[in-house]
mmCIF file of C-alpha atoms in Angstrom:
data_model
loop_
_atom_site.group_PDB
_atom_site.id
_atom_site.type_symbol
_atom_site.label_atom_id
_atom_site.label_comp_id
_atom_site.label_asym_id
_atom_site.label_seq_id
_atom_site.Cartn_x
_atom_site.Cartn_y
_atom_site.Cartn_z
ATOM 1 C CA UNK A 16 -16.737 25.359 1.801
ATOM 2 C CA UNK A 17 -14.436 23.555 -0.802
ATOM 3 C CA UNK A 18 -14.983 20.650 -3.313
ATOM 4 C CA UNK A 19 -12.434 19.136 -3.311
ATOM 5 C CA UNK A 20 -11.263 19.582 -0.119
ATOM 6 C CA UNK A 21 -8.689 22.157 0.176
ATOM 7 C CA UNK A 22 -5.783 20.270 1.222
ATOM 8 C CA UNK A 23 -6.386 17.703 -1.557
ATOM 9 C CA UNK A 24 -6.176 20.796 -3.875
ATOM 10 C CA UNK A 25 -3.016 21.493 -2.392
ATOM 11 C CA UNK A 26 -1.893 18.162 -3.047
ATOM 12 C CA UNK A 27 -3.053 18.479 -6.308
ATOM 13 C CA UNK A 28 -1.411 21.296 -7.332
ATOM 14 C CA UNK A 29 2.182 19.592 -6.271
ATOM 15 C CA UNK A 30 0.893 16.302 -8.510
ATOM 16 C CA UNK A 31 0.550 17.941 -11.769
ATOM 17 C CA UNK A 32 3.621 19.950 -11.533
ATOM 18 C CA UNK A 33 5.322 16.819 -10.711
ATOM 19 C CA UNK A 34 3.262 15.270 -13.944
ATOM 20 C CA UNK A 35 4.239 18.477 -16.090
ATOM 21 C CA UNK A 36 8.080 19.200 -14.910
ATOM 22 C CA UNK A 37 8.933 15.283 -13.880
ATOM 23 C CA UNK A 38 11.188 15.826 -11.121
ATOM 24 C CA UNK A 39 13.681 12.381 -10.176
ATOM 25 C CA UNK A 40 14.248 13.711 -6.369
ATOM 26 C CA UNK A 41 11.406 15.307 -4.574
ATOM 27 C CA UNK A 42 11.767 16.037 -0.911
ATOM 28 C CA UNK A 43 8.123 17.052 1.226
ATOM 29 C CA UNK A 44 9.241 18.808 4.289
ATOM 30 C CA UNK A 45 7.264 18.701 7.265
ATOM 31 C CA UNK A 46 5.345 15.693 5.433
ATOM 32 C CA UNK A 47 3.062 15.212 8.787
ATOM 33 C CA UNK A 48 0.353 12.468 7.897
ATOM 34 C CA UNK A 49 2.304 11.358 4.253
ATOM 35 C CA UNK A 50 -0.591 12.525 2.707
ATOM 36 C CA UNK A 51 1.506 13.744 -0.170
ATOM 37 C CA UNK A 52 3.997 11.439 -0.261
ATOM 38 C CA UNK A 53 1.230 8.626 -0.686
ATOM 39 C CA UNK A 54 0.003 10.237 -3.987
ATOM 40 C CA UNK A 55 3.781 11.238 -5.412
ATOM 41 C CA UNK A 56 4.957 7.380 -4.948
ATOM 42 C CA UNK A 57 2.256 6.596 -7.657
ATOM 43 C CA UNK A 58 4.148 8.980 -10.471
ATOM 44 C CA UNK A 59 6.851 6.781 -11.697
ATOM 45 C CA UNK A 60 9.011 9.778 -13.025
ATOM 46 C CA UNK A 61 10.485 10.119 -9.244
ATOM 47 C CA UNK A 62 13.487 8.050 -8.412
ATOM 48 C CA UNK A 63 13.530 9.223 -4.851
ATOM 49 C CA UNK A 64 10.750 10.311 -2.783
ATOM 50 C CA UNK A 65 11.925 11.806 0.919
ATOM 51 C CA UNK A 66 9.586 12.704 3.751
ATOM 52 C CA UNK A 67 10.916 14.999 6.542
ATOM 53 C CA UNK A 68 8.755 15.947 10.067
ATOM 54 C CA UNK A 69 9.713 16.811 13.391
ATOM 55 C CA UNK A 70 7.529 14.255 14.967
ATOM 56 C CA UNK A 71 9.467 10.781 14.278
ATOM 57 C CA UNK A 72 6.230 9.169 16.173
ATOM 58 C CA UNK A 73 3.846 9.727 13.623
ATOM 59 C CA UNK A 74 6.275 9.162 10.349
ATOM 60 C CA UNK A 75 6.560 5.586 12.296
ATOM 61 C CA UNK A 76 2.724 5.486 12.242
ATOM 62 C CA UNK A 77 2.650 6.308 8.394
ATOM 63 C CA UNK A 78 5.159 4.848 7.148
ATOM 64 C CA UNK A 79 3.304 1.493 6.337
ATOM 65 C CA UNK A 80 1.353 3.553 4.055
ATOM 66 C CA UNK A 81 4.503 3.999 1.406
ATOM 67 C CA UNK A 82 5.285 0.561 1.085
ATOM 68 C CA UNK A 83 4.956 -1.157 -2.600
ATOM 69 C CA UNK A 84 1.711 -2.643 -3.332
ATOM 70 C CA UNK A 85 0.800 -6.052 -4.357
ATOM 71 C CA UNK A 86 1.062 -4.991 -7.860
ATOM 72 C CA UNK A 87 4.596 -2.864 -7.911
ATOM 73 C CA UNK A 88 5.639 -6.956 -7.320
ATOM 74 C CA UNK A 89 3.402 -8.663 -9.701
ATOM 75 C CA UNK A 90 3.962 -5.969 -12.924
ATOM 76 C CA UNK A 91 7.245 -3.987 -11.871
ATOM 77 C CA UNK A 92 8.578 -0.741 -14.232
ATOM 78 C CA UNK A 93 11.624 -0.055 -14.918
ATOM 79 C CA UNK A 94 11.825 2.822 -12.706
ATOM 80 C CA UNK A 95 14.286 2.346 -9.509
ATOM 81 C CA UNK A 96 11.749 4.157 -6.875
ATOM 82 C CA UNK A 97 13.501 4.839 -3.256
ATOM 83 C CA UNK A 98 11.028 6.378 -0.765
ATOM 84 C CA UNK A 99 12.913 7.350 2.287
ATOM 85 C CA UNK A 100 11.093 9.118 5.842
ATOM 86 C CA UNK A 101 13.575 11.242 8.148
ATOM 87 C CA UNK A 102 12.762 12.787 11.741
ATOM 88 C CA UNK A 103 14.523 16.034 11.463
ATOM 89 C CA UNK A 104 13.779 19.374 11.201
ATOM 90 C CA UNK A 105 13.645 22.236 8.558
ATOM 91 C CA UNK A 106 16.131 24.529 10.374
ATOM 92 C CA UNK A 107 18.665 21.699 10.138
ATOM 93 C CA UNK A 108 21.032 21.180 7.568
ATOM 94 C CA UNK A 109 21.311 17.661 6.124
ATOM 95 C CA UNK A 110 23.687 16.492 3.013
ATOM 96 C CA UNK A 111 21.787 14.086 1.857
ATOM 97 C CA UNK A 112 18.601 16.672 1.264
ATOM 98 C CA UNK A 113 20.508 18.535 -0.958
ATOM 99 C CA UNK A 114 20.251 18.860 -4.740
ATOM 100 C CA UNK A 115 16.911 17.721 -5.295
ATOM 101 C CA UNK A 116 15.069 18.633 -8.478
ATOM 102 C CA UNK A 117 12.026 19.318 -6.125
ATOM 103 C CA UNK A 118 11.305 20.813 -2.353
ATOM 104 C CA UNK A 119 7.731 21.202 -1.260
ATOM 105 C CA UNK A 120 6.814 22.980 1.962
ATOM 106 C CA UNK A 121 3.013 22.713 2.163
ATOM 107 C CA UNK A 122 1.173 24.509 5.253
ATOM 108 C CA UNK A 123 4.841 24.351 7.004
ATOM 109 C CA UNK A 124 5.946 27.743 7.824
ATOM 110 C CA UNK A 125 3.000 29.516 9.668
ATOM 111 C CA UNK A 126 3.959 26.453 12.323
ATOM 112 C CA UNK A 127 7.421 28.480 12.704
ATOM 113 C CA UNK A 128 8.229 30.947 15.173
ATOM 114 C CA UNK A 129 9.423 34.162 13.086
ATOM 115 C CA UNK A 130 12.441 33.645 14.585
ATOM 116 C CA UNK A 131 12.854 30.345 12.369
ATOM 117 C CA UNK A 132 12.189 32.253 9.228
ATOM 118 C CA UNK A 133 15.576 32.992 8.261
ATOM 119 C CA UNK A 134 17.169 29.483 9.420
ATOM 120 C CA UNK A 135 14.861 28.060 7.228
ATOM 121 C CA UNK A 136 14.972 29.975 4.271
ATOM 122 C CA UNK A 137 18.851 29.461 4.817
ATOM 123 C CA UNK A 138 18.567 25.882 4.613
ATOM 124 C CA UNK A 139 15.666 25.819 2.359
ATOM 125 C CA UNK A 140 17.399 27.849 -0.428
ATOM 126 C CA UNK A 141 21.123 28.157 0.842
ATOM 127 C CA UNK A 142 22.072 24.681 1.630
ATOM 128 C CA UNK A 143 19.530 22.238 -0.228
ATOM 129 C CA UNK A 144 18.953 24.310 -2.968
ATOM 130 C CA UNK A 145 17.044 22.513 -4.985
ATOM 131 C CA UNK A 146 16.164 23.502 -8.702
ATOM 132 C CA UNK A 147 11.836 24.514 -7.377
ATOM 133 C CA UNK A 148 10.966 25.225 -4.230
ATOM 134 C CA UNK A 149 7.094 25.359 -3.484
ATOM 135 C CA UNK A 150 6.197 26.476 -0.486
ATOM 136 C CA UNK A 151 2.132 26.903 0.523
ATOM 137 C CA UNK A 152 0.408 29.097 3.448
ATOM 138 C CA UNK A 153 -2.448 30.722 4.773
ATOM 139 C CA UNK A 154 -3.789 33.671 3.172
ATOM 140 C CA UNK A 155 -5.013 35.852 5.989
ATOM 141 C CA UNK A 156 -7.282 37.789 3.938
ATOM 142 C CA UNK A 157 -9.756 34.865 3.052
ATOM 143 C CA UNK A 158 -10.325 34.368 6.889
ATOM 144 C CA UNK A 159 -13.034 36.714 7.137
ATOM 145 C CA UNK A 160 -15.064 34.432 4.795
ATOM 146 C CA UNK A 161 -15.539 31.952 7.251
ATOM 147 C CA UNK A 162 -18.066 31.959 9.287
ATOM 148 C CA UNK A 163 -17.505 32.225 13.257
ATOM 149 C CA UNK A 164 -14.032 32.340 13.154
ATOM 150 C CA UNK A 165 -11.375 34.564 15.196
ATOM 151 C CA UNK A 166 -7.908 34.625 15.185
ATOM 152 C CA UNK A 167 -6.272 31.765 13.416
ATOM 153 C CA UNK A 168 -6.991 28.817 11.409
ATOM 154 C CA UNK A 169 -5.046 26.457 13.587
ATOM 155 C CA UNK A 170 -4.031 26.992 17.427
ATOM 156 C CA UNK A 171 -0.024 25.847 16.331
ATOM 157 C CA UNK A 172 0.197 28.669 13.745
ATOM 158 C CA UNK A 173 2.839 31.235 14.829
ATOM 159 C CA UNK A 174 1.374 33.954 12.049
ATOM 160 C CA UNK A 175 -0.501 33.539 9.215
ATOM 161 C CA UNK A 176 0.759 36.457 5.547
ATOM 162 C CA UNK A 177 -1.453 38.213 3.890
ATOM 163 C CA UNK A 178 -0.939 38.594 0.310
ATOM 164 C CA UNK A 179 1.497 41.374 0.937
ATOM 165 C CA UNK A 180 3.312 39.988 3.072
ATOM 166 C CA UNK A 181 4.012 36.434 2.062
ATOM 167 C CA UNK A 182 5.410 38.180 -1.729
ATOM 168 C CA UNK A 183 7.867 40.542 0.648
ATOM 169 C CA UNK A 184 9.415 37.519 2.085
ATOM 170 C CA UNK A 185 9.322 36.028 -1.037
ATOM 171 C CA UNK A 186 11.025 38.116 -2.738
ATOM 172 C CA UNK A 187 13.365 39.226 0.162
ATOM 173 C CA UNK A 188 14.467 35.527 -0.314
ATOM 174 C CA UNK A 189 15.041 35.187 -3.781
ATOM 175 C CA UNK A 190 16.956 38.258 -3.764
ATOM 176 C CA UNK A 191 19.478 36.788 -1.042
ATOM 177 C CA UNK A 192 19.618 33.123 -2.280
ATOM 178 C CA UNK A 193 18.941 33.466 -6.301
ATOM 179 C CA UNK A 194 15.821 32.494 -7.141
ATOM 180 C CA UNK A 195 12.715 33.608 -8.845
ATOM 181 C CA UNK A 196 8.947 33.181 -8.037
ATOM 182 C CA UNK A 197 5.748 32.661 -9.455
ATOM 183 C CA UNK A 198 2.474 33.374 -7.121
ATOM 184 C CA UNK A 199 -0.679 31.329 -7.118
ATOM 185 C CA UNK A 200 -2.542 29.888 -5.078
ATOM 186 C CA UNK A 201 -5.896 26.808 -4.120
ATOM 187 C CA UNK A 202 -9.360 27.575 -2.624
ATOM 188 C CA UNK A 203 -10.843 29.723 -4.912
ATOM 189 C CA UNK A 204 -13.106 32.531 -3.105
ATOM 190 C CA UNK A 205 -16.936 33.108 -3.931
ATOM 191 C CA UNK A 206 -17.737 34.704 -7.228
ATOM 192 C CA UNK A 207 -17.771 38.865 -6.879
ATOM 193 C CA UNK A 208 -15.026 38.232 -3.700
ATOM 194 C CA UNK A 209 -11.743 36.338 -5.402
ATOM 195 C CA UNK A 210 -9.842 39.638 -6.817
ATOM 196 C CA UNK A 211 -10.636 41.139 -2.967
ATOM 197 C CA UNK A 212 -9.196 38.364 -0.549
ATOM 198 C CA UNK A 213 -7.441 36.235 -3.205
ATOM 199 C CA UNK A 214 -6.924 32.095 -2.606
ATOM 200 C CA UNK A 215 -7.301 30.531 0.952
ATOM 201 C CA UNK A 216 -4.057 29.207 0.398
ATOM 202 C CA UNK A 217 -1.632 30.968 -1.326
ATOM 203 C CA UNK A 218 1.396 29.350 -2.923
ATOM 204 C CA UNK A 219 4.944 30.609 -3.955
ATOM 205 C CA UNK A 220 6.743 28.323 -6.765
ATOM 206 C CA UNK A 221 10.370 29.100 -6.405
ATOM 207 C CA UNK A 222 12.809 28.407 -9.554
ATOM 208 C CA UNK A 223 16.575 28.509 -8.618
ATOM 209 C CA UNK A 224 18.153 30.747 -11.339
ATOM 210 C CA UNK A 225 20.493 28.999 -13.825
ATOM 211 C CA UNK A 226 24.269 28.777 -12.913
ATOM 212 C CA UNK A 227 23.076 29.608 -9.069
ATOM 213 C CA UNK A 228 24.265 26.634 -6.176
ATOM 214 C CA UNK A 229 23.690 26.656 -2.788
ATOM 215 C CA UNK A 230 25.936 28.837 -0.536
ATOM 216 C CA UNK A 231 28.329 26.632 1.561
ATOM 217 C CA UNK A 232 32.025 25.388 1.997
ATOM 218 C CA UNK A 233 32.642 21.448 0.960
ATOM 219 C CA UNK A 234 33.212 20.656 4.813
ATOM 220 C CA UNK A 235 30.094 22.365 5.413
ATOM 221 C CA UNK A 236 27.906 20.663 2.414
ATOM 222 C CA UNK A 237 28.793 17.164 2.628
ATOM 223 C CA UNK A 238 29.437 16.384 6.858
ATOM 224 C CA UNK A 239 26.197 17.143 8.051
ATOM 225 C CA UNK A 240 23.462 14.357 9.145
ATOM 226 C CA UNK A 241 21.403 15.207 11.773
ATOM 227 C CA UNK A 242 18.275 13.464 10.532
ATOM 228 C CA UNK A 243 17.503 10.227 12.040
ATOM 229 C CA UNK A 244 16.231 7.876 8.639
ATOM 230 C CA UNK A 245 13.149 6.149 10.165
ATOM 231 C CA UNK A 246 11.986 4.330 6.797
ATOM 232 C CA UNK A 247 13.596 3.304 3.848
ATOM 233 C CA UNK A 248 12.273 1.089 1.170
ATOM 234 C CA UNK A 249 13.249 0.227 -2.863
ATOM 235 C CA UNK A 250 10.209 -0.504 -5.264
ATOM 236 C CA UNK A 251 10.494 -4.001 -6.691
ATOM 237 C CA UNK A 252 12.520 -2.787 -10.204
ATOM 238 C CA UNK A 253 12.949 -4.552 -13.608
ATOM 239 C CA UNK A 254 16.536 -2.797 -13.628
ATOM 240 C CA UNK A 255 17.120 -5.689 -10.949
ATOM 241 C CA UNK A 256 18.529 -8.396 -13.114
ATOM 242 C CA UNK A 257 16.778 -10.936 -10.509
ATOM 243 C CA UNK A 258 13.099 -9.375 -10.801
ATOM 244 C CA UNK A 259 13.447 -8.960 -14.527
ATOM 245 C CA UNK A 260 13.847 -12.416 -14.982
ATOM 246 C CA UNK A 261 11.329 -13.113 -12.793
ATOM 247 C CA UNK A 262 8.901 -10.785 -14.778
ATOM 248 C CA UNK A 263 10.157 -12.789 -18.202
ATOM 249 C CA UNK A 264 9.628 -16.264 -17.266
ATOM 250 C CA UNK A 265 6.244 -15.269 -15.912
ATOM 251 C CA UNK A 266 5.541 -13.464 -19.892
ATOM 252 C CA UNK A 267 6.772 -16.399 -21.661
ATOM 253 C CA UNK A 268 4.859 -19.029 -19.378
ATOM 254 C CA UNK A 269 1.655 -16.524 -19.890
ATOM 255 C CA UNK A 270 1.822 -16.066 -23.703
ATOM 256 C CA UNK A 271 2.776 -19.896 -24.138
ATOM 257 C CA UNK A 272 -0.280 -21.108 -22.299
ATOM 258 C CA UNK A 273 -2.116 -18.371 -23.933
ATOM 259 C CA UNK A 274 -0.949 -19.835 -26.934
ATOM 260 C CA UNK A 275 -1.443 -23.151 -26.330
ATOM 261 C CA UNK A 276 -5.233 -22.839 -25.517
ATOM 262 C CA UNK A 277 -5.998 -20.692 -28.323
ATOM 263 C CA UNK A 278 -4.634 -23.733 -30.766
ATOM 264 C CA UNK A 279 -5.969 -26.598 -28.706
ATOM 265 C CA UNK A 280 -9.888 -24.763 -28.423
ATOM 266 C CA UNK A 281 -8.889 -24.657 -32.900
ATOM 267 C CA UNK A 282 -7.843 -27.897 -33.027
ATOM 268 C CA UNK A 283 -10.936 -28.862 -31.164
ATOM 269 C CA UNK A 284 -12.920 -27.609 -33.589
ATOM 270 C CA UNK A 285 -11.582 -30.629 -36.611
ATOM 271 C CA UNK A 286 -13.164 -33.503 -37.115
ATOM 272 C CA UNK A 287 -10.461 -36.214 -35.428
ATOM 273 C CA UNK A 288 -9.059 -37.799 -38.622
ATOM 274 C CA UNK A 289 -8.725 -34.391 -39.974
ATOM 275 C CA UNK A 290 -6.512 -33.931 -37.053
ATOM 276 C CA UNK A 291 -4.658 -37.248 -37.570
ATOM 277 C CA UNK A 292 -4.038 -36.721 -41.547
ATOM 278 C CA UNK A 293 -0.575 -35.456 -41.090
ATOM 279 C CA UNK A 294 2.161 -36.262 -38.574
ATOM 280 C CA UNK A 295 2.732 -32.896 -38.379
ATOM 281 C CA UNK A 296 -0.611 -30.782 -37.222
ATOM 282 C CA UNK A 297 -0.080 -27.198 -37.579
ATOM 283 C CA UNK A 298 -3.086 -24.156 -37.652
ATOM 284 C CA UNK A 299 -2.502 -21.595 -40.025
ATOM 285 C CA UNK A 300 -2.549 -17.324 -39.276
ATOM 286 C CA UNK A 301 -1.151 -16.313 -36.164
ATOM 287 C CA UNK A 302 -1.145 -19.714 -34.765
ATOM 288 C CA UNK A 303 1.425 -21.343 -37.505
ATOM 289 C CA UNK A 304 4.140 -23.101 -36.009
ATOM 290 C CA UNK A 305 2.173 -24.593 -33.078
ATOM 291 C CA UNK A 306 2.134 -28.075 -33.182
ATOM 292 C CA UNK A 307 2.045 -31.221 -31.385
ATOM 293 C CA UNK A 308 5.181 -32.898 -29.951
ATOM 294 C CA UNK A 309 6.335 -36.066 -27.813
ATOM 295 C CA UNK A 310 10.087 -35.477 -27.892
ATOM 296 C CA UNK A 311 11.307 -35.314 -31.066
ATOM 297 C CA UNK A 312 8.273 -37.067 -32.820
ATOM 298 C CA UNK A 313 5.299 -35.589 -34.461
ATOM 299 C CA UNK A 314 2.458 -38.175 -33.831
ATOM 300 C CA UNK A 315 -1.316 -38.007 -33.939
ATOM 301 C CA UNK A 316 -3.945 -36.598 -31.581
ATOM 302 C CA UNK A 317 -4.152 -40.106 -29.533
ATOM 303 C CA UNK A 318 -0.603 -39.782 -28.423
ATOM 304 C CA UNK A 319 -0.218 -36.386 -27.959
ATOM 305 C CA UNK A 320 1.384 -35.152 -24.749
ATOM 306 C CA UNK A 321 2.682 -32.208 -25.508
ATOM 307 C CA UNK A 322 2.441 -28.656 -27.437
ATOM 308 C CA UNK A 323 5.213 -26.879 -29.307
ATOM 309 C CA UNK A 324 5.211 -23.283 -29.024
ATOM 310 C CA UNK A 325 7.943 -21.359 -31.510
ATOM 311 C CA UNK A 326 9.368 -18.099 -29.523
ATOM 312 C CA UNK A 327 9.411 -16.203 -32.689
ATOM 313 C CA UNK A 328 5.128 -16.786 -31.766
ATOM 314 C CA UNK A 329 5.924 -15.880 -28.428
ATOM 315 C CA UNK A 330 8.252 -12.054 -29.444
ATOM 316 C CA UNK A 331 5.607 -11.487 -32.091
ATOM 317 C CA UNK A 332 2.305 -11.662 -29.760
ATOM 318 C CA UNK A 333 3.804 -10.161 -26.808
ATOM 319 C CA UNK A 334 5.730 -6.927 -26.878
ATOM 320 C CA UNK A 335 6.619 -6.768 -23.394
ATOM 321 C CA UNK A 336 9.470 -9.556 -24.028
ATOM 322 C CA UNK A 337 10.782 -6.844 -26.587
ATOM 323 C CA UNK A 338 11.192 -4.113 -23.687
ATOM 324 C CA UNK A 339 12.759 -7.684 -21.434
ATOM 325 C CA UNK A 340 15.783 -8.500 -23.905
ATOM 326 C CA UNK A 341 17.390 -6.945 -26.813
ATOM 327 C CA UNK A 342 16.555 -9.724 -29.420
ATOM 328 C CA UNK A 343 15.519 -13.213 -30.015
ATOM 329 C CA UNK A 344 18.464 -14.786 -29.722
ATOM 330 C CA UNK A 345 19.082 -13.204 -26.110
ATOM 331 C CA UNK A 346 15.301 -14.335 -25.250
ATOM 332 C CA UNK A 347 16.460 -18.087 -26.045
ATOM 333 C CA UNK A 348 19.388 -17.966 -24.484
ATOM 334 C CA UNK A 349 17.635 -16.675 -21.074
ATOM 335 C CA UNK A 350 14.791 -18.700 -20.379
ATOM 336 C CA UNK A 351 16.705 -21.963 -21.913
ATOM 337 C CA UNK A 352 19.004 -21.495 -18.249
ATOM 338 C CA UNK A 353 15.544 -21.115 -16.508
ATOM 339 C CA UNK A 354 14.652 -24.782 -15.002
ATOM 340 C CA UNK A 355 11.017 -23.291 -14.787
ATOM 341 C CA UNK A 356 10.743 -23.429 -18.764
ATOM 342 C CA UNK A 357 11.045 -26.470 -20.655
ATOM 343 C CA UNK A 358 12.151 -25.987 -24.492
ATOM 344 C CA UNK A 359 13.132 -28.017 -27.374
ATOM 345 C CA UNK A 360 16.571 -28.897 -28.404
ATOM 346 C CA UNK A 361 17.382 -26.026 -30.653
ATOM 347 C CA UNK A 362 16.090 -23.777 -28.213
ATOM 348 C CA UNK A 363 13.572 -22.406 -30.293
ATOM 349 C CA UNK A 364 10.209 -23.111 -28.733
ATOM 350 C CA UNK A 365 8.360 -23.307 -25.387
ATOM 351 C CA UNK A 366 7.079 -26.847 -24.837
ATOM 352 C CA UNK A 367 4.406 -27.220 -22.425
ATOM 353 C CA UNK A 368 1.998 -30.417 -21.185
ATOM 354 C CA UNK A 369 -1.181 -30.993 -22.500
ATOM 355 C CA UNK A 370 -3.168 -30.513 -19.326
ATOM 356 C CA UNK A 371 -6.261 -32.349 -20.156
ATOM 357 C CA UNK A 372 -4.624 -35.478 -20.794
ATOM 358 C CA UNK A 373 -1.686 -35.227 -17.979
ATOM 359 C CA UNK A 374 -4.761 -35.066 -15.623
ATOM 360 C CA UNK A 375 -5.804 -38.353 -17.235
ATOM 361 C CA UNK A 376 -2.736 -39.733 -16.322
ATOM 362 C CA UNK A 377 -2.553 -38.288 -12.879
ATOM 363 C CA UNK A 378 -6.010 -39.672 -12.603
ATOM 364 C CA UNK A 379 -4.510 -43.550 -13.939
ATOM 365 C CA UNK A 380 -1.674 -43.530 -11.452
ATOM 366 C CA UNK A 381 -4.235 -42.666 -8.905
ATOM 367 C CA UNK A 382 -6.251 -45.807 -9.446
ATOM 368 C CA UNK A 383 -2.839 -47.691 -9.788
ATOM 369 C CA UNK A 384 -1.745 -46.728 -6.322
ATOM 370 C CA UNK A 385 -5.098 -47.333 -4.824
ATOM 371 C CA UNK A 386 -4.865 -51.323 -5.768
ATOM 372 C CA UNK A 387 -7.929 -50.920 -8.261
ATOM 373 C CA UNK A 388 -6.101 -51.393 -11.223
ATOM 374 C CA UNK A 389 -4.351 -54.777 -9.645
ATOM 375 C CA UNK A 390 -7.225 -56.098 -8.375
ATOM 376 C CA UNK A 391 -9.174 -55.657 -11.882
ATOM 377 C CA UNK A 392 -6.568 -57.476 -13.947
ATOM 378 C CA UNK A 393 -6.720 -60.592 -11.139
ATOM 379 C CA UNK A 394 -10.492 -60.191 -12.040
ATOM 380 C CA UNK A 395 -10.060 -60.840 -15.450
ATOM 381 C CA UNK A 396 -7.178 -63.790 -14.941
ATOM 382 C CA UNK A 397 -9.964 -65.384 -13.172
ATOM 383 C CA UNK A 398 -12.450 -65.005 -15.426
ATOM 384 C CA UNK A 399 -10.092 -66.270 -18.401
ATOM 385 C CA UNK A 400 -9.182 -69.069 -16.505
ATOM 386 C CA UNK A 401 -13.018 -70.130 -16.251
#
């Protein structure tokens, strides 16, 4: 009946909330298949993303979908995302779940026995005391629109509320734990029926009132750890010094090679005698300062072995270097200490091999190793003696 499917609409509701409000710490209670967590891990506004479910075996099967992708290692960001999965019940108090910005409970409460609703409220609203709670649950008034349906939507549901029943429970919870609530939903009814039955999934967005904290003593708040940690992963971050230096080296080498190639292509378009007219061959414009070098001597094309790329050109062409280092002097100091990058003595330019000539040297070495050159020299000697 729905496009996109109803569970995707519920997840997108949470994603949109995260994009708008940018919470740093987010927990999904009853995370099950971890589908919502897999979407939220791409929201780099989040620093800590936690999933809790009673089914530990399911979490163990699904945890791999929360691991960093190869692109997270190739292009790390400054965000410090940590993803954790816990086995535990939403009616248990665990101090590690306190003080979150957002707690979601998507299609979960209808799986709880009615007797567990009060402990659930005490844990989520009273003990965890997040800034915001998003709860979705089936709207039983919508059920008659499903063909050939009788009873509840799922055999494990213990109840399904009307809009009035859900709102009554929500308002009672707000009064007890100092929250306010907004009601909405996803899954619209067919035209003409929307007002009479409402949304297929009803949603309450609860906001903790300013200045109101959780209801517990100090010992009660800090000494409870019944959940079992099943998975924890820290995503690569540029706040890690080793990762930041690796990213810096990668950017320097990439842009130095790029500028070198652009400059070599430009030099190749010139007549050879023009290229050899000066000891120091330079290109104007954005390639100004890039030149041939052989040690400390600037030489003609026939003896070229290396290309010098000034750091200030790299700094200008690659904006990311400014994000990774405070200034040009800092950039020079960092990369001079890195064995992967060759610098001039002043630390003002990156020195790169001319790949084509390097390959020519390697081919000559291969010929010498094979004995071909020695044999050729011997033949020439015999011809001379003759």
